[in-house]
C-alpha atoms as an extended CHARMM CRD file, in Angstrom:
* protein
*
       256  EXT
         1         1  MET       CA            -16.4310000000       18.8520000000       37.5490000000  PROA      1               0.0000000000
         2         2  GLN       CA            -15.8240000000       19.5910000000       41.4080000000  PROA      2               0.0000000000
         3         3  PHE       CA            -13.8770000000       16.2480000000       43.3030000000  PROA      3               0.0000000000
         4         4  ASN       CA            -12.7810000000       15.7760000000       47.4350000000  PROA      4               0.0000000000
         5         5  PHE       CA             -9.0840000000       15.9450000000       46.2890000000  PROA      5               0.0000000000
         6         6  LEU       CA             -6.4910000000       17.8530000000       43.8640000000  PROA      6               0.0000000000
         7         7  ILE       CA             -6.8920000000       17.1190000000       41.1410000000  PROA      7               0.0000000000
         8         8  SER       CA             -2.4350000000       17.9740000000       40.8400000000  PROA      8               0.0000000000
         9         9  LYS       CA             -2.2270000000       15.0320000000       42.9650000000  PROA      9               0.0000000000
        10        10  CYS       CA             -2.9720000000       12.2580000000       41.4100000000  PROA      10              0.0000000000
        11        11  MET       CA             -1.9680000000       13.8540000000       37.7180000000  PROA      11              0.0000000000
        12        12  SER       CA              1.0030000000       15.9320000000       36.9030000000  PROA      12              0.0000000000
        13        13  VAL       CA             -0.4690000000       19.9810000000       36.3050000000  PROA      13              0.0000000000
        14        14  ASN       CA              1.8390000000       22.7210000000       34.1210000000  PROA      14              0.0000000000
        15        15  GLU       CA              1.0720000000       26.4980000000       35.5880000000  PROA      15              0.0000000000
        16        16  ASN       CA             -1.7840000000       26.5890000000       32.9140000000  PROA      16              0.0000000000
        17        17  GLY       CA             -3.6930000000       23.8730000000       35.0850000000  PROA      17              0.0000000000
        18        18  MET       CA             -3.2930000000       21.4820000000       31.5640000000  PROA      18              0.0000000000
        19        19  SER       CA             -2.3440000000       17.8450000000       31.8020000000  PROA      19              0.0000000000
        20        20  ILE       CA             -1.4230000000       15.1150000000       29.2880000000  PROA      20              0.0000000000
        21        21  LEU       CA             -2.4590000000       11.8040000000       30.5680000000  PROA      21              0.0000000000
        22        22  ASN       CA             -1.7950000000        8.6260000000       27.4250000000  PROA      22              0.0000000000
        23        23  GLY       CA             -2.6410000000        5.2120000000       27.4590000000  PROA      23              0.0000000000
        24        24  GLY       CA              0.2660000000        3.2050000000       28.5000000000  PROA      24              0.0000000000
        25        25  GLN       CA              1.4000000000        5.1720000000       31.5050000000  PROA      25              0.0000000000
        26        26  GLN       CA              0.6970000000        4.3050000000       35.2150000000  PROA      26              0.0000000000
        27        27  HSD       CA             -3.0210000000        4.7330000000       36.3880000000  PROA      27              0.0000000000
        28        28  ASN       CA             -4.2320000000        5.1410000000       40.5400000000  PROA      28              0.0000000000
        29        29  GLN       CA             -7.5140000000        5.5320000000       41.8100000000  PROA      29              0.0000000000
        30        30  GLN       CA             -8.3680000000        8.7920000000       41.5320000000  PROA      30              0.0000000000
        31        31  LEU       CA             -7.5770000000        9.1910000000       38.1030000000  PROA      31              0.0000000000
        32        32  ASP       CA             -9.6380000000        6.4490000000       37.3370000000  PROA      32              0.0000000000
        33        33  GLU       CA            -12.5970000000        8.9150000000       39.6130000000  PROA      33              0.0000000000
        34        34  VAL       CA            -11.1050000000       12.2990000000       37.2600000000  PROA      34              0.0000000000
        35        35  ILE       CA            -11.7520000000        9.7810000000       34.4720000000  PROA      35              0.0000000000
        36        36  LYS       CA            -14.8640000000        8.0440000000       34.5990000000  PROA      36              0.0000000000
        37        37  ILE       CA            -16.9770000000       11.2100000000       36.3010000000  PROA      37              0.0000000000
        38        38  MET       CA            -16.1270000000       12.7830000000       33.2860000000  PROA      38              0.0000000000
        39        39  GLY       CA            -16.3530000000       10.8700000000       29.9600000000  PROA      39              0.0000000000
        40        40  GLU       CA            -19.1110000000       10.1830000000       31.5370000000  PROA      40              0.0000000000
        41        41  ALA       CA            -20.8900000000       13.8510000000       32.1080000000  PROA      41              0.0000000000
        42        42  SER       CA            -19.9830000000       14.2970000000       28.3960000000  PROA      42              0.0000000000
        43        43  ALA       CA            -22.1200000000       10.8330000000       27.3200000000  PROA      43              0.0000000000
        44        44  LYS       CA            -24.8150000000       13.5870000000       29.0600000000  PROA      44              0.0000000000
        45        45  ALA       CA            -24.3840000000       16.3910000000       27.4890000000  PROA      45              0.0000000000
        46        46  GLN       CA            -24.2220000000       15.0690000000       23.5670000000  PROA      46              0.0000000000
        47        47  ASN       CA            -26.5020000000       12.5260000000       24.5530000000  PROA      47              0.0000000000
        48        48  LEU       CA            -25.1750000000        9.4140000000       23.6210000000  PROA      48              0.0000000000
        49        49  LYS       CA            -25.5690000000        5.5400000000       24.0570000000  PROA      49              0.0000000000
        50        50  GLN       CA            -23.1080000000        5.1090000000       25.9750000000  PROA      50              0.0000000000
        51        51  VAL       CA            -19.6720000000        6.0120000000       27.8140000000  PROA      51              0.0000000000
        52        52  ILE       CA            -16.8780000000        6.2890000000       25.4070000000  PROA      52              0.0000000000
        53        53  THR       CA            -14.2100000000        7.8460000000       27.5380000000  PROA      53              0.0000000000
        54        54  SER       CA            -13.9850000000        5.6650000000       30.6510000000  PROA      54              0.0000000000
        55        55  PRO       CA            -10.6310000000        3.4450000000       32.1480000000  PROA      55              0.0000000000
        56        56  SER       CA            -11.2740000000        0.3970000000       30.2590000000  PROA      56              0.0000000000
        57        57  ARG       CA            -11.4780000000        2.2620000000       26.6720000000  PROA      57              0.0000000000
        58        58  PHE       CA             -8.5450000000        4.4820000000       27.6190000000  PROA      58              0.0000000000
        59        59  TYR       CA             -5.5600000000        2.7040000000       29.4020000000  PROA      59              0.0000000000
        60        60  GLN       CA             -3.5800000000        0.5130000000       26.7960000000  PROA      60              0.0000000000
        61        61  THR       CA             -4.2680000000        2.7170000000       23.5680000000  PROA      61              0.0000000000
        62        62  ASP       CA             -2.4990000000        4.6620000000       21.9970000000  PROA      62              0.0000000000
        63        63  GLN       CA             -5.0760000000        7.4320000000       22.8480000000  PROA      63              0.0000000000
        64        64  GLY       CA             -4.2390000000       10.5860000000       24.9220000000  PROA      64              0.0000000000
        65        65  ILE       CA             -6.4140000000       12.9640000000       27.1640000000  PROA      65              0.0000000000
        66        66  TYR       CA             -6.1380000000       16.6540000000       27.7670000000  PROA      66              0.0000000000
        67        67  ILE       CA             -7.2520000000       17.5340000000       30.7710000000  PROA      67              0.0000000000
        68        68  LYS       CA             -7.6870000000       21.4000000000       31.9920000000  PROA      68              0.0000000000
        69        69  SER       CA             -8.5280000000       21.4670000000       35.9660000000  PROA      69              0.0000000000
        70        70  GLU       CA             -8.0680000000       24.4640000000       38.4560000000  PROA      70              0.0000000000
        71        71  GLY       CA             -7.8320000000       22.6680000000       42.4470000000  PROA      71              0.0000000000
        72        72  LYS       CA            -10.2720000000       20.2010000000       43.1990000000  PROA      72              0.0000000000
        73        73  GLN       CA            -12.4860000000       20.8600000000       39.7950000000  PROA      73              0.0000000000
        74        74  CYS       CA            -11.6620000000       18.9980000000       36.4790000000  PROA      74              0.0000000000
        75        75  LEU       CA            -13.0280000000       22.0160000000       34.0460000000  PROA      75              0.0000000000
        76        76  GLY       CA            -12.9920000000       20.1890000000       30.4670000000  PROA      76              0.0000000000
        77        77  MET       CA            -11.0450000000       17.2800000000       28.7350000000  PROA      77              0.0000000000
        78        78  LEU       CA            -10.5120000000       16.2770000000       25.3830000000  PROA      78              0.0000000000
        79        79  LYS       CA             -9.8430000000       12.6990000000       24.2680000000  PROA      79              0.0000000000
        80        80  ILE       CA             -7.8110000000       11.9170000000       20.9450000000  PROA      80              0.0000000000
        81        81  GLY       CA             -5.8400000000        9.0090000000       19.1430000000  PROA      81              0.0000000000
        82        82  ARG       CA             -5.2320000000        7.5420000000       15.4710000000  PROA      82              0.0000000000
        83        83  LYS       CA             -8.7650000000        5.8550000000       13.5740000000  PROA      83              0.0000000000
        84        84  ASN       CA             -7.9100000000        4.6100000000       10.4430000000  PROA      84              0.0000000000
        85        85  LEU       CA            -10.8800000000        5.6070000000        8.2650000000  PROA      85              0.0000000000
        86        86  PHE       CA            -12.9730000000        4.8940000000        4.6310000000  PROA      86              0.0000000000
        87        87  HSD       CA            -14.1000000000        7.8510000000        3.1930000000  PROA      87              0.0000000000
        88        88  ARG       CA            -16.3450000000        8.8250000000        0.4360000000  PROA      88              0.0000000000
        89        89  ASP       CA            -15.8410000000       11.7430000000       -1.5640000000  PROA      89              0.0000000000
        90        90  LEU       CA            -18.5600000000       13.6600000000       -4.1980000000  PROA      90              0.0000000000
        91        91  SER       CA            -17.3940000000       10.8450000000       -6.6020000000  PROA      91              0.0000000000
        92        92  GLY       CA            -18.0500000000        8.0280000000       -5.0170000000  PROA      92              0.0000000000
        93        93  LEU       CA            -13.9460000000        7.5370000000       -4.7830000000  PROA      93              0.0000000000
        94        94  VAL       CA            -12.9990000000        5.3520000000       -1.3090000000  PROA      94              0.0000000000
        95        95  LYS       CA             -9.8400000000        7.1820000000        0.2240000000  PROA      95              0.0000000000
        96        96  GLU       CA             -8.1160000000        4.7360000000        3.1430000000  PROA      96              0.0000000000
        97        97  ILE       CA             -7.3490000000        7.0420000000        5.6430000000  PROA      97              0.0000000000
        98        98  GLN       CA             -5.5180000000        7.2840000000        9.4890000000  PROA      98              0.0000000000
        99        99  PRO       CA             -5.7560000000       10.8930000000       10.8120000000  PROA      99              0.0000000000
       100       100  LEU       CA             -5.6850000000       11.4160000000       14.1190000000  PROA      100             0.0000000000
       101       101  CYS       CA             -8.9920000000       12.3340000000       15.7380000000  PROA      101             0.0000000000
       102       102  VAL       CA            -10.7280000000       14.3640000000       18.3680000000  PROA      102             0.0000000000
       103       103  LEU       CA            -12.9500000000       11.5010000000       19.9970000000  PROA      103             0.0000000000
       104       104  ASP       CA            -14.5280000000       13.8330000000       22.6800000000  PROA      104             0.0000000000
       105       105  PHE       CA            -14.4140000000       16.7630000000       23.8780000000  PROA      105             0.0000000000
       106       106  TYR       CA            -16.4440000000       18.1100000000       27.0770000000  PROA      106             0.0000000000
       107       107  VAL       CA            -16.1210000000       21.2210000000       28.9700000000  PROA      107             0.0000000000
       108       108  HSD       CA            -18.3240000000       21.6340000000       32.6980000000  PROA      108             0.0000000000
       109       109  GLU       CA            -20.9010000000       23.0500000000       32.0730000000  PROA      109             0.0000000000
       110       110  SER       CA            -20.0830000000       25.7330000000       35.1630000000  PROA      110             0.0000000000
       111       111  VAL       CA            -17.5570000000       26.5860000000       33.1120000000  PROA      111             0.0000000000
       112       112  GLN       CA            -18.8560000000       27.2260000000       29.3880000000  PROA      112             0.0000000000
       113       113  ARG       CA            -18.1240000000       29.7120000000       26.9970000000  PROA      113             0.0000000000
       114       114  LYS       CA            -14.9380000000       30.7720000000       29.0230000000  PROA      114             0.0000000000
       115       115  GLY       CA            -12.2870000000       30.2360000000       26.8010000000  PROA      115             0.0000000000
       116       116  ILE       CA            -11.3340000000       26.3490000000       28.9220000000  PROA      116             0.0000000000
       117       117  GLY       CA            -12.9670000000       24.4600000000       25.2720000000  PROA      117             0.0000000000
       118       118  LYS       CA            -10.6300000000       26.8320000000       23.5160000000  PROA      118             0.0000000000
       119       119  GLU       CA             -7.6970000000       26.8320000000       25.9390000000  PROA      119             0.0000000000
       120       120  LEU       CA             -8.4630000000       22.9840000000       25.4930000000  PROA      120             0.0000000000
       121       121  PHE       CA             -8.0270000000       22.8030000000       21.8960000000  PROA      121             0.0000000000
       122       122  GLU       CA             -5.0430000000       24.9430000000       21.1300000000  PROA      122             0.0000000000
       123       123  GLU       CA             -2.9510000000       23.5590000000       23.8080000000  PROA      123             0.0000000000
       124       124  MET       CA             -3.0770000000       19.9740000000       22.0920000000  PROA      124             0.0000000000
       125       125  LEU       CA             -3.2270000000       22.0910000000       18.8130000000  PROA      125             0.0000000000
       126       126  ARG       CA              0.2040000000       22.8100000000       19.8190000000  PROA      126             0.0000000000
       127       127  CYS       CA              1.5470000000       19.3300000000       21.1210000000  PROA      127             0.0000000000
       128       128  GLU       CA              0.2820000000       17.3340000000       18.8070000000  PROA      128             0.0000000000
       129       129  ILE       CA              1.8810000000       19.5520000000       16.1190000000  PROA      129             0.0000000000
       130       130  ILE       CA             -1.0490000000       19.7170000000       13.9330000000  PROA      130             0.0000000000
       131       131  SER       CA             -3.8260000000       22.2440000000       12.3850000000  PROA      131             0.0000000000
       132       132  PRO       CA             -7.7110000000       21.9360000000       13.8120000000  PROA      132             0.0000000000
       133       133  GLU       CA             -8.8340000000       20.9880000000        9.5080000000  PROA      133             0.0000000000
       134       134  LYS       CA             -5.9000000000       18.4530000000        9.4340000000  PROA      134             0.0000000000
       135       135  LEU       CA             -8.0780000000       16.0900000000       12.1500000000  PROA      135             0.0000000000
       136       136  ALA       CA            -10.9490000000       13.9000000000       12.2560000000  PROA      136             0.0000000000
       137       137  TYR       CA            -14.1840000000       14.7810000000       14.6070000000  PROA      137             0.0000000000
       138       138  ASP       CA            -15.4150000000       11.2240000000       15.8380000000  PROA      138             0.0000000000
       139       139  ARG       CA            -19.9180000000       12.1010000000       15.9270000000  PROA      139             0.0000000000
       140       140  PRO       CA            -19.2210000000       16.0350000000       16.6980000000  PROA      140             0.0000000000
       141       141  SER       CA            -22.1370000000       17.6730000000       18.5150000000  PROA      141             0.0000000000
       142       142  PRO       CA            -23.6780000000       20.8130000000       17.4510000000  PROA      142             0.0000000000
       143       143  LYS       CA            -22.0500000000       23.2320000000       20.0880000000  PROA      143             0.0000000000
       144       144  LEU       CA            -18.4090000000       21.6980000000       18.0440000000  PROA      144             0.0000000000
       145       145  LEU       CA            -19.0850000000       22.0780000000       14.9890000000  PROA      145             0.0000000000
       146       146  GLY       CA            -20.2420000000       25.5240000000       15.5060000000  PROA      146             0.0000000000
       147       147  PHE       CA            -17.1920000000       26.0780000000       17.6220000000  PROA      147             0.0000000000
       148       148  LEU       CA            -15.0180000000       25.1370000000       14.4540000000  PROA      148             0.0000000000
       149       149  LYS       CA            -17.3910000000       27.0080000000       12.4290000000  PROA      149             0.0000000000
       150       150  LYS       CA            -16.4630000000       30.2230000000       14.7760000000  PROA      150             0.0000000000
       151       151  HSD       CA            -13.0020000000       30.0310000000       15.3450000000  PROA      151             0.0000000000
       152       152  TYR       CA            -11.5510000000       27.7720000000       12.8510000000  PROA      152             0.0000000000
       153       153  HSD       CA            -13.9390000000       28.7310000000        9.4120000000  PROA      153             0.0000000000
       154       154  LEU       CA            -14.3950000000       25.0000000000        9.3080000000  PROA      154             0.0000000000
       155       155  SER       CA            -17.7510000000       23.7910000000        7.8640000000  PROA      155             0.0000000000
       156       156  ASN       CA            -17.3280000000       21.9970000000        4.8990000000  PROA      156             0.0000000000
       157       157  TYR       CA            -17.5540000000       18.4790000000        4.8950000000  PROA      157             0.0000000000
       158       158  ILE       CA            -19.7100000000       15.5140000000        2.9610000000  PROA      158             0.0000000000
       159       159  PRO       CA            -21.7850000000       13.5840000000        5.7180000000  PROA      159             0.0000000000
       160       160  GLN       CA            -19.7610000000        9.4190000000        6.1480000000  PROA      160             0.0000000000
       161       161  ASN       CA            -21.5480000000        7.3360000000        7.3020000000  PROA      161             0.0000000000
       162       162  ASN       CA            -18.9480000000        6.4590000000       10.7320000000  PROA      162             0.0000000000
       163       163  ASN       CA            -20.3250000000        9.2560000000       11.7120000000  PROA      163             0.0000000000
       164       164  PHE       CA            -17.0370000000       11.0780000000       10.8340000000  PROA      164             0.0000000000
       165       165  VAL       CA            -16.5430000000       14.2110000000        9.9850000000  PROA      165             0.0000000000
       166       166  ILE       CA            -13.9080000000       15.4040000000        8.2860000000  PROA      166             0.0000000000
       167       167  PHE       CA            -13.4230000000       19.1510000000        6.8190000000  PROA      167             0.0000000000
       168       168  SER       CA            -12.7480000000       19.4730000000        3.0400000000  PROA      168             0.0000000000
       169       169  GLN       CA             -9.4690000000       21.5820000000        4.2630000000  PROA      169             0.0000000000
       170       170  TYR       CA             -7.7990000000       17.9520000000        5.3310000000  PROA      170             0.0000000000
       171       171  PHE       CA             -7.3580000000       17.1900000000        1.2810000000  PROA      171             0.0000000000
       172       172  GLU       CA             -6.5290000000       20.2640000000       -0.1950000000  PROA      172             0.0000000000
       173       173  ASN       CA             -3.3460000000       20.9420000000        1.0730000000  PROA      173             0.0000000000
       174       174  ARG       CA             -3.4240000000       16.7130000000        0.4740000000  PROA      174             0.0000000000
       175       175  LYS       CA             -3.9590000000       17.0470000000       -3.9950000000  PROA      175             0.0000000000
       176       176  GLN       CA             -1.3820000000       20.1330000000       -4.0360000000  PROA      176             0.0000000000
       177       177  ASN       CA              1.2190000000       17.9420000000       -2.0510000000  PROA      177             0.0000000000
       178       178  LEU       CA              0.4650000000       15.5150000000       -4.9840000000  PROA      178             0.0000000000
       179       179  ASN       CA              1.0830000000       17.5790000000       -7.6740000000  PROA      179             0.0000000000
       180       180  ASN       CA              4.2330000000       18.2530000000       -6.5370000000  PROA      180             0.0000000000
       181       181  GLN       CA              5.1240000000       15.4270000000       -6.6740000000  PROA      181             0.0000000000
       182       182  LEU       CA              3.9960000000       14.5660000000      -10.0890000000  PROA      182             0.0000000000
       183       183  ALA       CA              5.9710000000       17.4760000000      -11.0900000000  PROA      183             0.0000000000
       184       184  SER       CA              8.6120000000       16.3710000000       -9.5450000000  PROA      184             0.0000000000
       185       185  SER       CA              8.9600000000       13.3900000000      -10.5390000000  PROA      185             0.0000000000
       186       186  GLN       CA              7.3820000000       14.4840000000      -14.7670000000  PROA      186             0.0000000000
       187       187  SER       CA             11.1190000000       16.8510000000      -14.1890000000  PROA      187             0.0000000000
       188       188  THR       CA             13.3260000000       14.3360000000      -12.6290000000  PROA      188             0.0000000000
       189       189  GLN       CA             12.0310000000       12.0030000000      -15.6700000000  PROA      189             0.0000000000
       190       190  PHE       CA             13.1170000000       14.9880000000      -17.7250000000  PROA      190             0.0000000000
       191       191  GLN       CA             16.2970000000       15.3730000000      -16.5700000000  PROA      191             0.0000000000
       192       192  TYR       CA             17.3990000000       11.4510000000      -16.7410000000  PROA      192             0.0000000000
       193       193  SER       CA             15.9630000000       11.4540000000      -20.4090000000  PROA      193             0.0000000000
       194       194  SER       CA             17.6030000000       14.8720000000      -21.2490000000  PROA      194             0.0000000000
       195       195  THR       CA             21.2130000000       13.6720000000      -19.7060000000  PROA      195             0.0000000000
       196       196  PRO       CA             23.3410000000       11.5230000000      -22.1400000000  PROA      196             0.0000000000
       197       197  SER       CA             24.0530000000        8.1090000000      -20.8870000000  PROA      197             0.0000000000
       198       198  LYS       CA             27.3920000000        7.0300000000      -20.0490000000  PROA      198             0.0000000000
       199       199  VAL       CA             27.8800000000        4.0680000000      -23.3820000000  PROA      199             0.0000000000
       200       200  GLU       CA             26.6240000000        7.4050000000      -25.2820000000  PROA      200             0.0000000000
       201       201  GLN       CA             29.0620000000        9.5120000000      -23.3900000000  PROA      201             0.0000000000
       202       202  LEU       CA             31.9320000000        6.5610000000      -24.0170000000  PROA      202             0.0000000000
       203       203  GLY       CA             30.5560000000        6.7130000000      -28.1030000000  PROA      203             0.0000000000
       204       204  SER       CA             30.6020000000       10.8030000000      -28.0060000000  PROA      204             0.0000000000
       205       205  LEU       CA             34.8520000000       10.4690000000      -27.6890000000  PROA      205             0.0000000000
       206       206  MET       CA             35.3880000000        7.9860000000      -29.9360000000  PROA      206             0.0000000000
       207       207  SER       CA             34.3740000000        9.3790000000      -32.2850000000  PROA      207             0.0000000000
       208       208  GLN       CA             35.9380000000       12.7390000000      -30.7790000000  PROA      208             0.0000000000
       209       209  MET       CA             38.9970000000       10.8150000000      -30.0740000000  PROA      209             0.0000000000
       210       210  THR       CA             39.2490000000        9.1260000000      -34.4330000000  PROA      210             0.0000000000
       211       211  ILE       CA             38.7360000000       12.8540000000      -35.4560000000  PROA      211             0.0000000000
       212       212  GLN       CA             41.4840000000       13.6290000000      -33.4160000000  PROA      212             0.0000000000
       213       213  SER       CA             43.5390000000       11.0520000000      -35.6940000000  PROA      213             0.0000000000
       214       214  THR       CA             42.8400000000       12.2180000000      -38.6170000000  PROA      214             0.0000000000
       215       215  GLN       CA             43.2140000000       14.8910000000      -38.6720000000  PROA      215             0.0000000000
       216       216  SER       CA             46.4010000000       14.2970000000      -37.5770000000  PROA      216             0.0000000000
       217       217  LYS       CA             47.5620000000       12.0210000000      -40.3690000000  PROA      217             0.0000000000
       218       218  ASN       CA             46.4310000000       14.3890000000      -42.0630000000  PROA      218             0.0000000000
       219       219  GLN       CA             48.6150000000       16.6810000000      -40.8810000000  PROA      219             0.0000000000
       220       220  GLN       CA             52.1150000000       14.5970000000      -41.1420000000  PROA      220             0.0000000000
       221       221  GLN       CA             50.6110000000       13.9490000000      -44.9680000000  PROA      221             0.0000000000
       222       222  LYS       CA             50.3100000000       17.9150000000      -45.9590000000  PROA      222             0.0000000000
       223       223  ASP       CA             53.2760000000       17.9990000000      -43.6580000000  PROA      223             0.0000000000
       224       224  SER       CA             55.0350000000       15.3780000000      -46.1320000000  PROA      224             0.0000000000
       225       225  LYS       CA             54.1350000000       17.5970000000      -49.3040000000  PROA      225             0.0000000000
       226       226  SER       CA             55.0610000000       20.4700000000      -48.3760000000  PROA      226             0.0000000000
       227       227  GLN       CA             59.0450000000       19.7420000000      -47.8330000000  PROA      227             0.0000000000
       228       228  THR       CA             61.1760000000       21.2180000000      -50.3400000000  PROA      228             0.0000000000
       229       229  PRO       CA             62.4760000000       19.1780000000      -53.6590000000  PROA      229             0.0000000000
       230       230  TRP       CA             66.5180000000       20.0330000000      -53.0380000000  PROA      230             0.0000000000
       231       231  ALA       CA             65.9910000000       18.7300000000      -49.3250000000  PROA      231             0.0000000000
       232       232  THR       CA             65.2370000000       15.4540000000      -50.9730000000  PROA      232             0.0000000000
       233       233  ASP       CA             67.6710000000       14.9460000000      -53.4360000000  PROA      233             0.0000000000
       234       234  GLN       CA             70.5430000000       15.6610000000      -51.1660000000  PROA      234             0.0000000000
       235       235  LYS       CA             69.6970000000       13.4000000000      -48.8390000000  PROA      235             0.0000000000
       236       236  GLN       CA             69.3870000000       10.8740000000      -52.1090000000  PROA      236             0.0000000000
       237       237  GLN       CA             72.4440000000       11.7610000000      -52.7830000000  PROA      237             0.0000000000
       238       238  GLN       CA             74.3860000000       11.3360000000      -49.4490000000  PROA      238             0.0000000000
       239       239  ASN       CA             72.8020000000        8.2210000000      -49.4910000000  PROA      239             0.0000000000
       240       240  MET       CA             74.3690000000        7.3620000000      -53.4040000000  PROA      240             0.0000000000
       241       241  TYR       CA             77.7170000000        8.8110000000      -51.8470000000  PROA      241             0.0000000000
       242       242  GLN       CA             77.5210000000        5.9500000000      -49.4300000000  PROA      242             0.0000000000
       243       243  THR       CA             77.2060000000        3.6160000000      -51.5400000000  PROA      243             0.0000000000
       244       244  THR       CA             79.9350000000        4.9130000000      -54.0550000000  PROA      244             0.0000000000
       245       245  THR       CA             82.2550000000        5.1090000000      -51.2630000000  PROA      245             0.0000000000
       246       246  GLY       CA             81.9590000000        2.0630000000      -50.2280000000  PROA      246             0.0000000000
       247       247  LEU       CA             82.6130000000       -0.1050000000      -53.1400000000  PROA      247             0.0000000000
       248       248  MET       CA             85.7590000000        1.8850000000      -53.9290000000  PROA      248             0.0000000000
       249       249  SER       CA             86.9290000000        0.5930000000      -50.4500000000  PROA      249             0.0000000000
       250       250  ALA       CA             86.1050000000       -2.9140000000      -51.9800000000  PROA      250             0.0000000000
       251       251  GLN       CA             87.7570000000       -3.0790000000      -55.5160000000  PROA      251             0.0000000000
       252       252  ILE       CA             90.7270000000       -1.2780000000      -53.3380000000  PROA      252             0.0000000000
       253       253  CYS       CA             90.9060000000       -4.4520000000      -50.3260000000  PROA      253             0.0000000000
       254       254  LYS       CA             90.8670000000       -6.9780000000      -53.2570000000  PROA      254             0.0000000000
       255       255  LYS       CA             93.5540000000       -5.1860000000      -55.9380000000  PROA      255             0.0000000000
       256       256  ARG       CA             95.3720000000       -5.9300000000      -52.2230000000  PROA      256             0.0000000000
């Protein structure tokens, strides 16, 4: 799409011709014109009933727009944003999710099939740190579905009433994570159940102390029984000698 001004005059452009816009940034007349005209061209190319990308729909939101430009030409754009979605699986179970969504994706007809769309998409994946299967796609065109199948092998999904496409791979890692969390929880519960409580530890310690005390008393009794008889007789003789000596001294004192 050709404009009458350099695209770099109304937005920051890196060395690869990429620009990233966000809904909270300051806007100007030229920037508004780029967003408006590219949004209208995208709606026309996809046969949409209404324009989904415009300055009024973009500013003051948490959405982002990736733009590929070259001089005065805007070659393509990709708009993203988070949405609160309800997804129904084959069993009829409904899940509420909040994925990052591709809301609009357009490459100008004059530069299609030249890798512009792939370059835009890869730049978005790199900056958002996300993989294609973890995205939701709002009313993707047949061209976008073909693009995703060709480059990222994404094709399996369940049609939804909200017209968002969420590929089955979106949930695969989630199931694996849930299984890992469940296994980790069970492992933790086993560790807790196999680890004795403080009360049990205290009871075990008291039992050990009682056993040690009983063993000590038994040893003392054994030691007492093992003493030689002459040792006991000698002690008794010494006591009798002291008693006799005391009586004799008392009688001598009386006689005096």
